[in-house]
Structures are given as structure tokens and as C-alpha cells.
Short mmCIF file of C-alpha atoms in Angstrom, two decimals:
data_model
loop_
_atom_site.label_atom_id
_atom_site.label_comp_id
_atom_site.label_asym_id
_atom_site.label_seq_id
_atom_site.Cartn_x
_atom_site.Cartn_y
_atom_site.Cartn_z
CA UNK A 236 113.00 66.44 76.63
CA UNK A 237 109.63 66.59 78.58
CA UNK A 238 107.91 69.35 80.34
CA UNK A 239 109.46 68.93 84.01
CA UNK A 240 112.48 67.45 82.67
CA UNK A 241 112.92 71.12 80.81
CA UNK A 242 111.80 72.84 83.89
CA UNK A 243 114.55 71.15 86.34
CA UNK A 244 117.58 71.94 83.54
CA UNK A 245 115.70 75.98 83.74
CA UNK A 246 116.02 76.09 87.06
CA UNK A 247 119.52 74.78 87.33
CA UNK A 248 120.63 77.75 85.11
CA UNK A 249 118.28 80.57 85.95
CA UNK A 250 120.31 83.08 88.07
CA UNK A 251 123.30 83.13 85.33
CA UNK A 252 120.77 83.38 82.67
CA UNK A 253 118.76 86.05 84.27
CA UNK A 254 121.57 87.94 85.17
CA UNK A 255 122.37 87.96 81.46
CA UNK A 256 119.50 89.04 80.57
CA UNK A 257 119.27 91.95 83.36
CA UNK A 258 122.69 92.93 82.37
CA UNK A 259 120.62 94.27 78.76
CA UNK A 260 117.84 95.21 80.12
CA UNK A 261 119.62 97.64 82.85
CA UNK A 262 121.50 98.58 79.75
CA UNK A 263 124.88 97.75 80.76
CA UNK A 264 127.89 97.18 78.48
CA UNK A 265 128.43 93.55 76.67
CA UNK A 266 130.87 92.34 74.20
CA UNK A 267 129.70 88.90 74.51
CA UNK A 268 128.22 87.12 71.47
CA UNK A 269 124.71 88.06 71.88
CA UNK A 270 123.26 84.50 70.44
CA UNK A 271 124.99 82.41 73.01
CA UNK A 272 126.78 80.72 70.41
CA UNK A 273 123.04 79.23 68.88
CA UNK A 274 123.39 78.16 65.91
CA UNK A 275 119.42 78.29 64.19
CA UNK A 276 117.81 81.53 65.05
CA UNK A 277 116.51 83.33 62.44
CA UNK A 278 117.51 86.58 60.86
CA UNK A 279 114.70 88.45 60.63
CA UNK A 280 113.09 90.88 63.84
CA UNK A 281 110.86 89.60 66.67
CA UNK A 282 107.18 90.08 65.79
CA UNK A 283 105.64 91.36 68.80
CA UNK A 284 101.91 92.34 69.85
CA UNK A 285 100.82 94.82 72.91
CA UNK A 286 97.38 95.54 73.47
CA UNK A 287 96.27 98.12 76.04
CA UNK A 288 94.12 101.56 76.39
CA UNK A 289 95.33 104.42 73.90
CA UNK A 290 92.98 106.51 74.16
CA UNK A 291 89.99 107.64 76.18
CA UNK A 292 89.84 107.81 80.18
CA UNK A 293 91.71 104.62 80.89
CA UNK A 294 94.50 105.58 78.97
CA UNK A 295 95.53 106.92 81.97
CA UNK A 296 97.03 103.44 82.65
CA UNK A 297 97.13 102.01 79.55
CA UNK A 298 99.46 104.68 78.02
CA UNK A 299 102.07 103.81 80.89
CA UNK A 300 102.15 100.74 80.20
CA UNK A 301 102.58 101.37 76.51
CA UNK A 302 105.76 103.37 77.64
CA UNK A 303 107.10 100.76 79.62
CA UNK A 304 106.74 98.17 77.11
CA UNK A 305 108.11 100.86 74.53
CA UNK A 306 111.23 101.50 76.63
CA UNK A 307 112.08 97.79 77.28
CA UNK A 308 112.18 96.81 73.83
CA UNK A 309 114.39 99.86 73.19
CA UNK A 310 116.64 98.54 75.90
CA UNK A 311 116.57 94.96 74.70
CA UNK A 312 117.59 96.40 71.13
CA UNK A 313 120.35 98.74 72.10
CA UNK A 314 121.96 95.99 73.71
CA UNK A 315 121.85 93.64 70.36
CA UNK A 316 118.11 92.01 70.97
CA UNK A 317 117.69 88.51 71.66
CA UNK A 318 120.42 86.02 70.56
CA UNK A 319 120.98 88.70 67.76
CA UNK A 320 117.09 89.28 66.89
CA UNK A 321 115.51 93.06 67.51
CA UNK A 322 112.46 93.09 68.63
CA UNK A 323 109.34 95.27 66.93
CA UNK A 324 106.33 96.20 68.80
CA UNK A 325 102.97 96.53 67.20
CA UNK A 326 100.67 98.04 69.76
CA UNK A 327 97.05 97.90 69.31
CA UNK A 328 93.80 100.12 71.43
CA UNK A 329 92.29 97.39 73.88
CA UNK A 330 89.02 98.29 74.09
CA UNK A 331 86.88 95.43 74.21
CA UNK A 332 88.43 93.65 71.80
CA UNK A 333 90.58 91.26 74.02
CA UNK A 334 90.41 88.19 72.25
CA UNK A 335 90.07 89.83 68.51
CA UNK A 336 93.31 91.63 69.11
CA UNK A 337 95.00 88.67 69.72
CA UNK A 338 93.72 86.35 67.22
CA UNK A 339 95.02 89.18 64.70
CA UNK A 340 98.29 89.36 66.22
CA UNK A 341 98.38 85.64 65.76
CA UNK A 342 97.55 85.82 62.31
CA UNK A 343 99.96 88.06 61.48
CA UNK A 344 102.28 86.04 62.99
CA UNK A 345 103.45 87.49 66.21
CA UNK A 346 105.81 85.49 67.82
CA UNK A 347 104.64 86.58 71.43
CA UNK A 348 101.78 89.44 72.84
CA UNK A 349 101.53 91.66 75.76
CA UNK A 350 98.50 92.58 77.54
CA UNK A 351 95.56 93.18 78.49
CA UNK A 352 95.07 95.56 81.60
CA UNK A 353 91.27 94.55 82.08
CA UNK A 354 90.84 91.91 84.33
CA UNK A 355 87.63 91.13 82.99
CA UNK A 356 89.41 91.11 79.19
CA UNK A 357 92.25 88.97 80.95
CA UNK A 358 89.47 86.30 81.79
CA UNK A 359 88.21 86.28 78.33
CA UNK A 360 91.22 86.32 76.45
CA UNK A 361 93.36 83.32 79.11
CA UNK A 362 91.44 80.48 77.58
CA UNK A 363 92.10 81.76 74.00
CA UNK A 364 95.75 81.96 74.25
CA UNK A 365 95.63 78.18 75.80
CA UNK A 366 93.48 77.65 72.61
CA UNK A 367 96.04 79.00 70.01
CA UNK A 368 98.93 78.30 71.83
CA UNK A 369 100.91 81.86 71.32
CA UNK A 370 103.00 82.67 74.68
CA UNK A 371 101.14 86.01 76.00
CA UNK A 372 102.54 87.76 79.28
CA UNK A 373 99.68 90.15 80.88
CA UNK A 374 100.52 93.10 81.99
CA UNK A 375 97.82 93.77 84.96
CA UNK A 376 94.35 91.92 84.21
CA UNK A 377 94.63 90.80 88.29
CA UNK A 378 91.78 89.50 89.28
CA UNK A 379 92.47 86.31 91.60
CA UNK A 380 90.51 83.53 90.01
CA UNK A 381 92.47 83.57 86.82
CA UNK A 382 94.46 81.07 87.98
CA UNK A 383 92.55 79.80 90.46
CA UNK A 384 89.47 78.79 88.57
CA UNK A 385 89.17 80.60 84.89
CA UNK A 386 92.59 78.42 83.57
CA UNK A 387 93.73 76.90 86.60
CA UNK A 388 96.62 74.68 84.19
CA UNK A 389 98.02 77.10 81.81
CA UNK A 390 100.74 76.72 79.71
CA UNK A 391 100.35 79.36 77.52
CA UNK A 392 98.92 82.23 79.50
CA UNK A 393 101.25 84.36 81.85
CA UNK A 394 100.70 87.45 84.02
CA UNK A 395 103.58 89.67 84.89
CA UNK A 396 102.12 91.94 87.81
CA UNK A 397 101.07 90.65 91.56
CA UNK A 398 97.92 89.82 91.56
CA UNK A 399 94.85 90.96 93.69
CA UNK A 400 95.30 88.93 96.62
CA UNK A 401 98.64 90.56 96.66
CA UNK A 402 97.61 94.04 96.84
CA UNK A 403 94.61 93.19 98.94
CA UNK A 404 96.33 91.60 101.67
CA UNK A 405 99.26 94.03 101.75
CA UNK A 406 96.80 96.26 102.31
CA UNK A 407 94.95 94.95 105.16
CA UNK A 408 98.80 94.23 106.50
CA UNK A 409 99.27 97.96 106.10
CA UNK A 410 95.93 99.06 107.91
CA UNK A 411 96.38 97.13 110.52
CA UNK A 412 100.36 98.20 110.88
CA UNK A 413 99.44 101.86 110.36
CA UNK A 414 96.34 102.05 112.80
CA UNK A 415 96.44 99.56 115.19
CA UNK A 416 94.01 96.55 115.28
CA UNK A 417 92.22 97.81 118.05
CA UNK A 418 91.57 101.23 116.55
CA UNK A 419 90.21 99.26 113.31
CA UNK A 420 86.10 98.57 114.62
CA UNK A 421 84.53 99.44 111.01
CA UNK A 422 85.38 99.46 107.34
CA UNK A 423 83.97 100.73 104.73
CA UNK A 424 84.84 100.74 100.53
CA UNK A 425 84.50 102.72 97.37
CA UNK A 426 85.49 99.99 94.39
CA UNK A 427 84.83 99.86 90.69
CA UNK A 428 82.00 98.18 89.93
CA UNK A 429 83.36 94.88 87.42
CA UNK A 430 85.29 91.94 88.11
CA UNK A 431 88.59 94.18 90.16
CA UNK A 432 86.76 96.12 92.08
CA UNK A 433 84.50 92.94 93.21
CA UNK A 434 87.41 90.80 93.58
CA UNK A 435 89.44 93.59 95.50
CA UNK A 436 86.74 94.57 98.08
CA UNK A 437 86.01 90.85 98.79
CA UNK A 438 89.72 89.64 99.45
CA UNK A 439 90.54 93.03 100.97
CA UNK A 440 87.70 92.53 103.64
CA UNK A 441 88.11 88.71 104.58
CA UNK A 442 91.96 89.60 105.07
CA UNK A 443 91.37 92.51 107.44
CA UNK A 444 88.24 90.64 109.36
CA UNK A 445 91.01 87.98 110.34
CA UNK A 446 93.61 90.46 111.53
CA UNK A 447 90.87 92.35 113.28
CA UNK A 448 87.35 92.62 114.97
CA UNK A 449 86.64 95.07 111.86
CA UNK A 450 82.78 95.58 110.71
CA UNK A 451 81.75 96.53 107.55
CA UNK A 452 79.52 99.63 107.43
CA UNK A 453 78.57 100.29 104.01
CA UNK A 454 79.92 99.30 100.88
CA UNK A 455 79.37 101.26 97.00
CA UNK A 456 80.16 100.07 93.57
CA UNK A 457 80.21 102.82 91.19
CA UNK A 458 80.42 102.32 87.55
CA UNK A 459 83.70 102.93 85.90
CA UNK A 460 83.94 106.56 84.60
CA UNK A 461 80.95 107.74 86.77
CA UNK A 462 80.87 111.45 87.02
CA UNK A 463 79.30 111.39 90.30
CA UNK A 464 80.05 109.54 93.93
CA UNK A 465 78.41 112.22 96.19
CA UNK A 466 76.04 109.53 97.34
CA UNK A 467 78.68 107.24 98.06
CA UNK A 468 80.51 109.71 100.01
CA UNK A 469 77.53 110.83 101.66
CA UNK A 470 77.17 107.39 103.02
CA UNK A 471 80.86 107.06 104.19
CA UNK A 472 80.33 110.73 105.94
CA UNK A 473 77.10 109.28 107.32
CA UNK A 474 78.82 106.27 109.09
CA UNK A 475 82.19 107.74 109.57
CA UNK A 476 84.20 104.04 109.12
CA UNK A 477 87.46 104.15 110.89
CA UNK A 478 89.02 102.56 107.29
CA UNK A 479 87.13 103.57 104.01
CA UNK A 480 88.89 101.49 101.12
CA UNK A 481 88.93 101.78 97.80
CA UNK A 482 90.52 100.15 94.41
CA UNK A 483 89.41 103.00 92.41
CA UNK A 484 92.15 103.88 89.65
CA UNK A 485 93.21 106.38 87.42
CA UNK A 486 90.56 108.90 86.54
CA UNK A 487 88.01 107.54 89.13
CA UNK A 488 90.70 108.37 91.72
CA UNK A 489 90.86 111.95 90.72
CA UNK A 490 86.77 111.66 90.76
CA UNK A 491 86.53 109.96 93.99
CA UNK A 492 89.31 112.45 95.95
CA UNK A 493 88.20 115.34 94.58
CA UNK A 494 84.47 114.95 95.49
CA UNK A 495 85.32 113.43 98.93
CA UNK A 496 87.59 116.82 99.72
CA UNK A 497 84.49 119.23 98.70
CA UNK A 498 82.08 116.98 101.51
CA UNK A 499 85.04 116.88 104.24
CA UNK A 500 85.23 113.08 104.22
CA UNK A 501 88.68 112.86 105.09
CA UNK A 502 87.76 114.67 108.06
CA UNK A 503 85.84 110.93 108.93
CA UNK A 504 87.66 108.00 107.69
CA UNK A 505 91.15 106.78 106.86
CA UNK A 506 91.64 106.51 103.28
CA UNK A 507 93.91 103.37 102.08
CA UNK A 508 93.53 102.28 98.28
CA UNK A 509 95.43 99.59 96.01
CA UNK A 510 96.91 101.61 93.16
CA UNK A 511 95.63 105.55 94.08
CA UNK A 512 98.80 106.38 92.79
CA UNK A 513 97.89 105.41 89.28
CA UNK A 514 96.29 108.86 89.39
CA UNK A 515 100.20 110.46 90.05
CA UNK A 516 100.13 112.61 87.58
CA UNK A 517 96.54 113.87 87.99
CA UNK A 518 96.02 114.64 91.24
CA UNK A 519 96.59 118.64 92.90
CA UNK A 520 98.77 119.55 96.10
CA UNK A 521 95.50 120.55 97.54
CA UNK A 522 93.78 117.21 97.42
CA UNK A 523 96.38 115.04 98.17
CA UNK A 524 97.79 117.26 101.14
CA UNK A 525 93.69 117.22 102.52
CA UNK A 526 93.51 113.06 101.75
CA UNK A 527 96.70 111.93 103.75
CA UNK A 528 95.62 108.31 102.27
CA UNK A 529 97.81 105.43 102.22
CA UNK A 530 98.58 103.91 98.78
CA UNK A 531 99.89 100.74 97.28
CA UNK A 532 102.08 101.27 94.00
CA UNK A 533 101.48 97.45 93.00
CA UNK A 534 105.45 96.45 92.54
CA UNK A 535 107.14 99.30 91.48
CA UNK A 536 107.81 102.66 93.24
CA UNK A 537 110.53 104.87 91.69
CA UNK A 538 112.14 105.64 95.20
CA UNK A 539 112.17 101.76 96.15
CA UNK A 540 114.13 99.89 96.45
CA UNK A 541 116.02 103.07 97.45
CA UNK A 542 118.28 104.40 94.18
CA UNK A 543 121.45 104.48 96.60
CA UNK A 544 121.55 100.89 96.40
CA UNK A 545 119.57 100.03 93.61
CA UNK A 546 120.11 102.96 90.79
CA UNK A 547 117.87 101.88 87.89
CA UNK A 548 114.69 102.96 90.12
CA UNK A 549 115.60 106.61 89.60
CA UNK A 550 116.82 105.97 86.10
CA UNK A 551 113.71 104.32 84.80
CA UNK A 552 112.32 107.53 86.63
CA UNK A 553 114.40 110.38 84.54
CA UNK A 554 114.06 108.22 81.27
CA UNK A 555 110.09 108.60 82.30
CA UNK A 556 110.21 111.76 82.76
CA UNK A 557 112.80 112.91 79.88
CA UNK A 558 110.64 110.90 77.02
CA UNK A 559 107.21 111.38 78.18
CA UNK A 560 107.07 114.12 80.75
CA UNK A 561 105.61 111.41 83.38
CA UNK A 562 105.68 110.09 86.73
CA UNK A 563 106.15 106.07 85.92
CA UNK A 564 103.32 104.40 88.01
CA UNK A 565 103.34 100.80 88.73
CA UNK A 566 101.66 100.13 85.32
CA UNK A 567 104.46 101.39 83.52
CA UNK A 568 106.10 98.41 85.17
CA UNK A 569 103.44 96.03 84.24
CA UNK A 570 104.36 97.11 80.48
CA UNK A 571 107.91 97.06 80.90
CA UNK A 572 108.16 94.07 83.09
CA UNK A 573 105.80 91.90 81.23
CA UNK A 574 108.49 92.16 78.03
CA UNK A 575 111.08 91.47 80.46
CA UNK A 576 109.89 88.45 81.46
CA UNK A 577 109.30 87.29 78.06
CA UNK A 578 112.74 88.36 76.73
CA UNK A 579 115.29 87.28 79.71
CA UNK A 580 113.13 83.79 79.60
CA UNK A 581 113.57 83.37 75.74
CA UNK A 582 117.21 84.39 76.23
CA UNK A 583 117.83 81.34 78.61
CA UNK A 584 116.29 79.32 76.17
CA UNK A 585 117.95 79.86 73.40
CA UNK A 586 121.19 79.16 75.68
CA UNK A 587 119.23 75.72 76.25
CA UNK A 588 118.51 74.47 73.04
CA UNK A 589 120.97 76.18 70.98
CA UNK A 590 118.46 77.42 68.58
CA UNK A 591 115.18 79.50 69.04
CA UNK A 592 113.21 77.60 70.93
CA UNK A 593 109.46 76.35 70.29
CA UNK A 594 107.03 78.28 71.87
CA UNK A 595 105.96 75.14 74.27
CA UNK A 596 109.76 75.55 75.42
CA UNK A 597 109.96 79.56 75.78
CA UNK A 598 106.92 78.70 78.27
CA UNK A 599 108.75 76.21 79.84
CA UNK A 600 111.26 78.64 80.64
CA UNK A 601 109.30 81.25 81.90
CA UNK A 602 107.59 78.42 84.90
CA UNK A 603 110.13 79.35 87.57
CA UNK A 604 111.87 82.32 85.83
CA UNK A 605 113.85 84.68 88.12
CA UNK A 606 114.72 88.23 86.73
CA UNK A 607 115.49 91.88 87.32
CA UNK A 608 113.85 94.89 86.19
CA UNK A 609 113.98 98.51 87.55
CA UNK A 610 111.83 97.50 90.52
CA UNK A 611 113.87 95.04 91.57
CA UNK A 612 113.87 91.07 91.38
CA UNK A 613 110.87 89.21 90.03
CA UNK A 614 109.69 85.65 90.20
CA UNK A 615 107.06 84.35 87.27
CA UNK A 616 105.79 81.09 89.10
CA UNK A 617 105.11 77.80 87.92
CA UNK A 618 101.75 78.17 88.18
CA UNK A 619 102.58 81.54 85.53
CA UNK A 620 101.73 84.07 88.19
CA UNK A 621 103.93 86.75 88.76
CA UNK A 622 105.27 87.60 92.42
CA UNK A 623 107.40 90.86 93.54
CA UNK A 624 107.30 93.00 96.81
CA UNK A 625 104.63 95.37 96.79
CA UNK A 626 104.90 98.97 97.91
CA UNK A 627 102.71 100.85 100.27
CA UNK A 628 102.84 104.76 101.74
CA UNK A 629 101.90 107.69 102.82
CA UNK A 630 100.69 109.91 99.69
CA UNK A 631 102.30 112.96 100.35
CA UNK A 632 103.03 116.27 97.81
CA UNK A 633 106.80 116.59 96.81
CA UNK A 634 107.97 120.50 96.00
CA UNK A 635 110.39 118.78 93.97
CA UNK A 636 109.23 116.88 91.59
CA UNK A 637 105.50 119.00 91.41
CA UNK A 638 103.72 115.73 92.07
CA UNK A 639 102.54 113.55 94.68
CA UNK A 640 104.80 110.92 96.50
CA UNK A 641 104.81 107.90 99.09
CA UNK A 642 106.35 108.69 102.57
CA UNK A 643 107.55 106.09 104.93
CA UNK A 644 107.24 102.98 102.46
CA UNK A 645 106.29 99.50 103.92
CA UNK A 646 107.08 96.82 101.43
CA UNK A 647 105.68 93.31 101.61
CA UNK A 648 107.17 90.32 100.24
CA UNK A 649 105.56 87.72 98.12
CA UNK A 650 105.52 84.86 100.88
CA UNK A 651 103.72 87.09 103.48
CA UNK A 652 100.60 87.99 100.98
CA UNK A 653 99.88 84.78 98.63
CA UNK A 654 98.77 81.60 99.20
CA UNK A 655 101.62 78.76 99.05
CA UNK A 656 100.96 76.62 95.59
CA UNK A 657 98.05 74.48 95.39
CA UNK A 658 95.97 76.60 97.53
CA UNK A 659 93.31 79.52 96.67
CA UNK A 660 93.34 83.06 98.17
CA UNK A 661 90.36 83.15 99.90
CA UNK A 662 91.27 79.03 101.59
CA UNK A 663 94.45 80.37 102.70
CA UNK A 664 93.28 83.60 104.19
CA UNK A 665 90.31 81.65 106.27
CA UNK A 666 93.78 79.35 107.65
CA UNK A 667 94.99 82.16 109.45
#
């Protein structure tokens, strides 16, 4: 069977087969025979590889993630692993070892790796994976040119979370919807200084210059980690923009807020940032309360879709919160949703072929795949990009919880903030 040949029989079966494989993930009871009746799948557990931050200041994310990927695979196990096979997780520090951790997990013989966060390590390690042809899934690595340009034909190579022209254009969506186009005359931005924070500012600003008359005032690069942005914020003070945005995360969130509160900047701009609420569970009352910014949470907020008609929101939230004493941010989803993917994909192919597939053919399956997670219903594309609805609010404090939330939630669908297939981000944005 050839490649599109596979892909039309996938996509002829996907919603049954990715409601089976939801059914485990969410947990629910099954009595079914959990091989599908395939006949050649091997005994022995599912070799798996994750590689992410454990340790030092962008643990912050990479730790979520680790959780998410953690509690996935527990799921997937409890309810009898893949067509009988458990699954066991070997997680390794990312660092800057993005291609050396998974040439090791290849050697060892992992069956399928997670990972990276970094876009920067994402563009590194994409052309390896096509190389060694081992199905990874990415949990974040973002930036928009993967695709585009770095491995614009991948088989191999997948990425679970939206990407930056997501994020970037929800954003300017959310700007504009918040504030008006006519009160949005000047813009300025905060962003990391590598490949995200580049990519992020640039995408950001062509999206919002077509939606409005906006002109950019000043824009700062910090390093990641730096210990000091007074001069940044000095600048944004200086020129008061009516937007200031900003892709900082984790740590350089809590940096940037808390040194942007002591010089009264919020008294002069309108905060809006991509994923400040990466920094959930590290930000105080005071600063948040002071900030009144408006925040993306990538594609998963706990209280969205809302639990009263979509319950495993709030329960991925207690089981966050009961295991790990944590508010899950969106890059516990990137862990958790990035073995998802993997798993309900493999599932439907083993109800394919009847055995365990190839890993050519558990690629094939994931081109097109629909599935559910916690957050809601996901699409991995067939050019191996991820797409979900993507969250945006009002950071407020919640008395309830003891940490910050989003008010008033805007959520924007995958059509509405990427290009159609075959065209690039910034091509499609200059069509508007």
C-alpha cells in the first residue's frame, strides 16, 4: 500500500479510531480486546524517549511537560496500553543536547521520542529525525519556519502544539478585539532574544500592522535568563506604546512583570503576551492584580472548554494539582498531548494492518490524525503540524485556587490564525 493510498484508508477511519483511543486516554471504562484483534504485536513494553528541561530556570516549562507526558502514559497503561503493549518513558535533561539525546534514544532502541521545547533545538534536531527515520512528536519547539523552510517535507518529524503564527496572530486578533483598532497607533515588544522571540515579534507585528494603522516604537531583545530589563522598561515608559508585547516565558515573565511594576509601566502600555501564563505558578497577587495583561495559554486552559460540558479540563486540573501541587500550563499539554498523538495514531494503525505497524506507517497515520485530549479536539496535519483553538484572557488573581487566572476567554480556531496548506505565514498574512 503506498503513502496516499494509506493516508485515504486513515482518514476513512479516523473519528472511530480516535474516539477509541480518547475513550483510554480520558480514562474511561473498556472491556474490548485492547489489540483490535492484531495478530503480530509484540509482547514486550513500548520503548519510549522524552527529552525536555529538568532542571535549572527553564524547568519551569520543561518540568510540565514532563508531567503531562508522565500522566498520559499512566493513562494509556491503566487502560491496557496500546493493542496490549505498556508503554515506558525514559526522560532525559534537554539542554543542548537536542540531537545527541535522540541519537541515544535511537540506539537504545526507542520505538518513538518526545520533545524538544527549544525551538532553536527543534530546528536542529527536525532534519536528524528525517535522517534516522524514528517517529518524534515535539512538544513546543514553535518557531514558524520549521515547516516552512528548515524540513518543509517531513515524514518523520511531528509537532504537537500550535505553532507561532498561531499564537502570534491570535494575539494581534485579541488586541485589536480588546482595544479597538483605532485606539491601537503604537506598539511596542519585550521578546527573548533566539529564534521564538525573533520569530514571535516579527509575525506578531506584520499581523497587527494589517489589522491596524499600528507603529512600532521601540523594540528590546533581552537574553534568556537576564537578571535585568530596567532599560527595556525604561524605554517602553519613555514612549508609552498603546500595546507593549512580549513572548517572554516562564522565569523571564516573573523578571519582566516584576521589574515593570517597581517603574509603573503598566501605568503606560497595555500588556498582551503569548504564553505569560507559563509563569502561573510564579507570579504574586500583587503583580498580576497591578499588570491586568492579556495572555494566551497556547491550546490548553484548565477552565476551557468550560468543565460543565467538557469535564476532563478540570480533571486534568485536580490530577495536576493532587500529584504535583501545580497549576497545568499549556506546556503540560504539549507533554501530554504530544504522547497522545503518538498513541491514538499507532492505535488506528494497528487496527489497519493487523499487526504493529512500521514506523513509515505509524507516520502515515498521524498525517491527518484527529484526536481528543483534556483540551479538547486536536488535528496533527498533513503537513505534521499540529492545530487546536488557542486561548486568550484577562490575567486575573483567583482567591480560590491562590493563583492567577484568565477572565473573559476569547478562543480562536485553527482556520482563522494559519495559513491554508501550501502557503507560508508571513505570504498569507501580507493577503489580507
Amino acid at each position: 500500500m503506498d503513502r496516499r493510498t494509506m493516508l485515504k484508508a486513515v482518514g476513512g477511519t479516523a473519528l472511530a479510531a480516535a474516539l477509541a483511543g480518547c475513550s483510554s486516554l480520558l480514562g474511561a471504562d473498556s472491556n474490548q480486546d485492547a489489540s483490535g484483534g492484531a495478530s503480530d504485536v509484540p509482547d514486550e513494553p513500548i520503548q519510549a524517549g522524552l527529552q525536555t528541561f529538568t532542571e535549572g530556570p527553564a524547568a519551569v516549562l520543561g518540568l510540565q511537560a514532563q508531567y503531562g507526558a508522565e500522566l498520559a502514559v499512566s493513562r494509556i497503561n491503566e487502560a491496557g496500553g496500546i493493542a496490549g503493549r505498556q508503554i515506558e518513558l525514559d526522560v532525559k535533561h534537554e539542554a543542548d543536547a537536542y540531537v545527541e539525546n535522540y541519537t541515544q534514544f535511537v540506539s537504545e532502541g526507542k520505538e518513538v521520542t518526545f520533545g524538544p521545547i527549544s525551538s532553536g533545538g527543534h530546528a536542529a534536531l527536525a532534519p536528524e529525525v528525517e535522517a534516522q527515520g524514528v517517529v518524534n512528536v515535539s512538544t513546543d519547539g514553535t518557531v514558524t519556519t520549521l515547516y516552512e523552510e528548515t524540513v518543509p517535507d517531513p515524514t518523520y518529524s511531528f509537532r504537537f502544539q500550535n505553532y507561532d503564527v498561531m499564537e502570534c496572530v491570535s494575539a494581534a486578533r485579541e488586541t485589536v478585539n480588546r482595544l479597538g483598532a483605532e485606539n491601537v497607533n503604537t506598539v511596542a515588544g519585550i521578546n527573548p532574544n533566539y529564534a521564538f522571540g525573533k520569530d514571535e515579534w516579527k509575525v506578531y507585528t506584520a499581523a497587527l500592522q494589517k489589522l491596524t494603522d499600528v507603529e512600532i516604537v521601540y523594540e528590546g531583545f533581552p537574553d534568556l535568563l537576564a537578571d535585568d530589563m530596567s532599560t527595556h522598561i525604561t524605554e517602553i515608559n519613555n514612549q508609552q506604546p498603546d500595546v507593549t508585547f512580549s513572548s517572554q516565558w516562564g522565569g523571564d515573565v516573573v523578571t519582566m512583570m516584576n521589574q515593570a511594576a517597581a517603574n509603573n509601566m503598566f501605568d503606560n502600555t497595555q500588556l498582551v503576551g503569548t504564553v505569560l501564563y507559563s509563569a502561573v505558578n510564579d507570579l504574586s497577587q500583587d503583580i498580576v492584580e497591578q499588570a491586568q495583561a492579556l495572555s494566551g495559554s497556547r491550546n490548553y486552559y484548565w477552565g476551557e472548554p468550560e468543565p460543565a460540558r467538557w469535564s476532563p479540563g478540570q480533571q486534568l486540573l485536580d490530577d495536576a494539582r493532587n500529584q504535583w501541587d501545580i497549576i497545568p500550563s499549556g506546556h503540560f499539554m504539549s507533554g501530554y498531548g504530544a504522547v497522545a498523538s503518538w498513541a491514538t495514531a499507532t492505535e488506528k494503525a494497528v487496527n489497519l494492518t493487523g499487526g504493529w505497524p512500521s514506523q513509515e506507517q505509524i507516520a502515515m497515520s498521524l498525517e491527518g490524525h484527529g484526536f481528543f485530549t483534556p483540551a479538547g479536539y486536536h488535528v496533527m496535519s498533513e503537513r505534521h503540524q499540529g492545530l487546536s483553538t488557542a486561548y486568550y484572557g484577562e490575567m486575573d488573581w483567583s482567591s480560590e485556587i491562590g493563583a492567577p487566572i484568565l477572565n473573559d476567554i476569547n478562543s480562536y480556531s485553527p482556520p482563522d490564525v494559519s495559513p491554508p496548506p501550501g502557503t507560508k505565514s508571513l505570504d498569507w498574512i501580507e493577503s489580507w
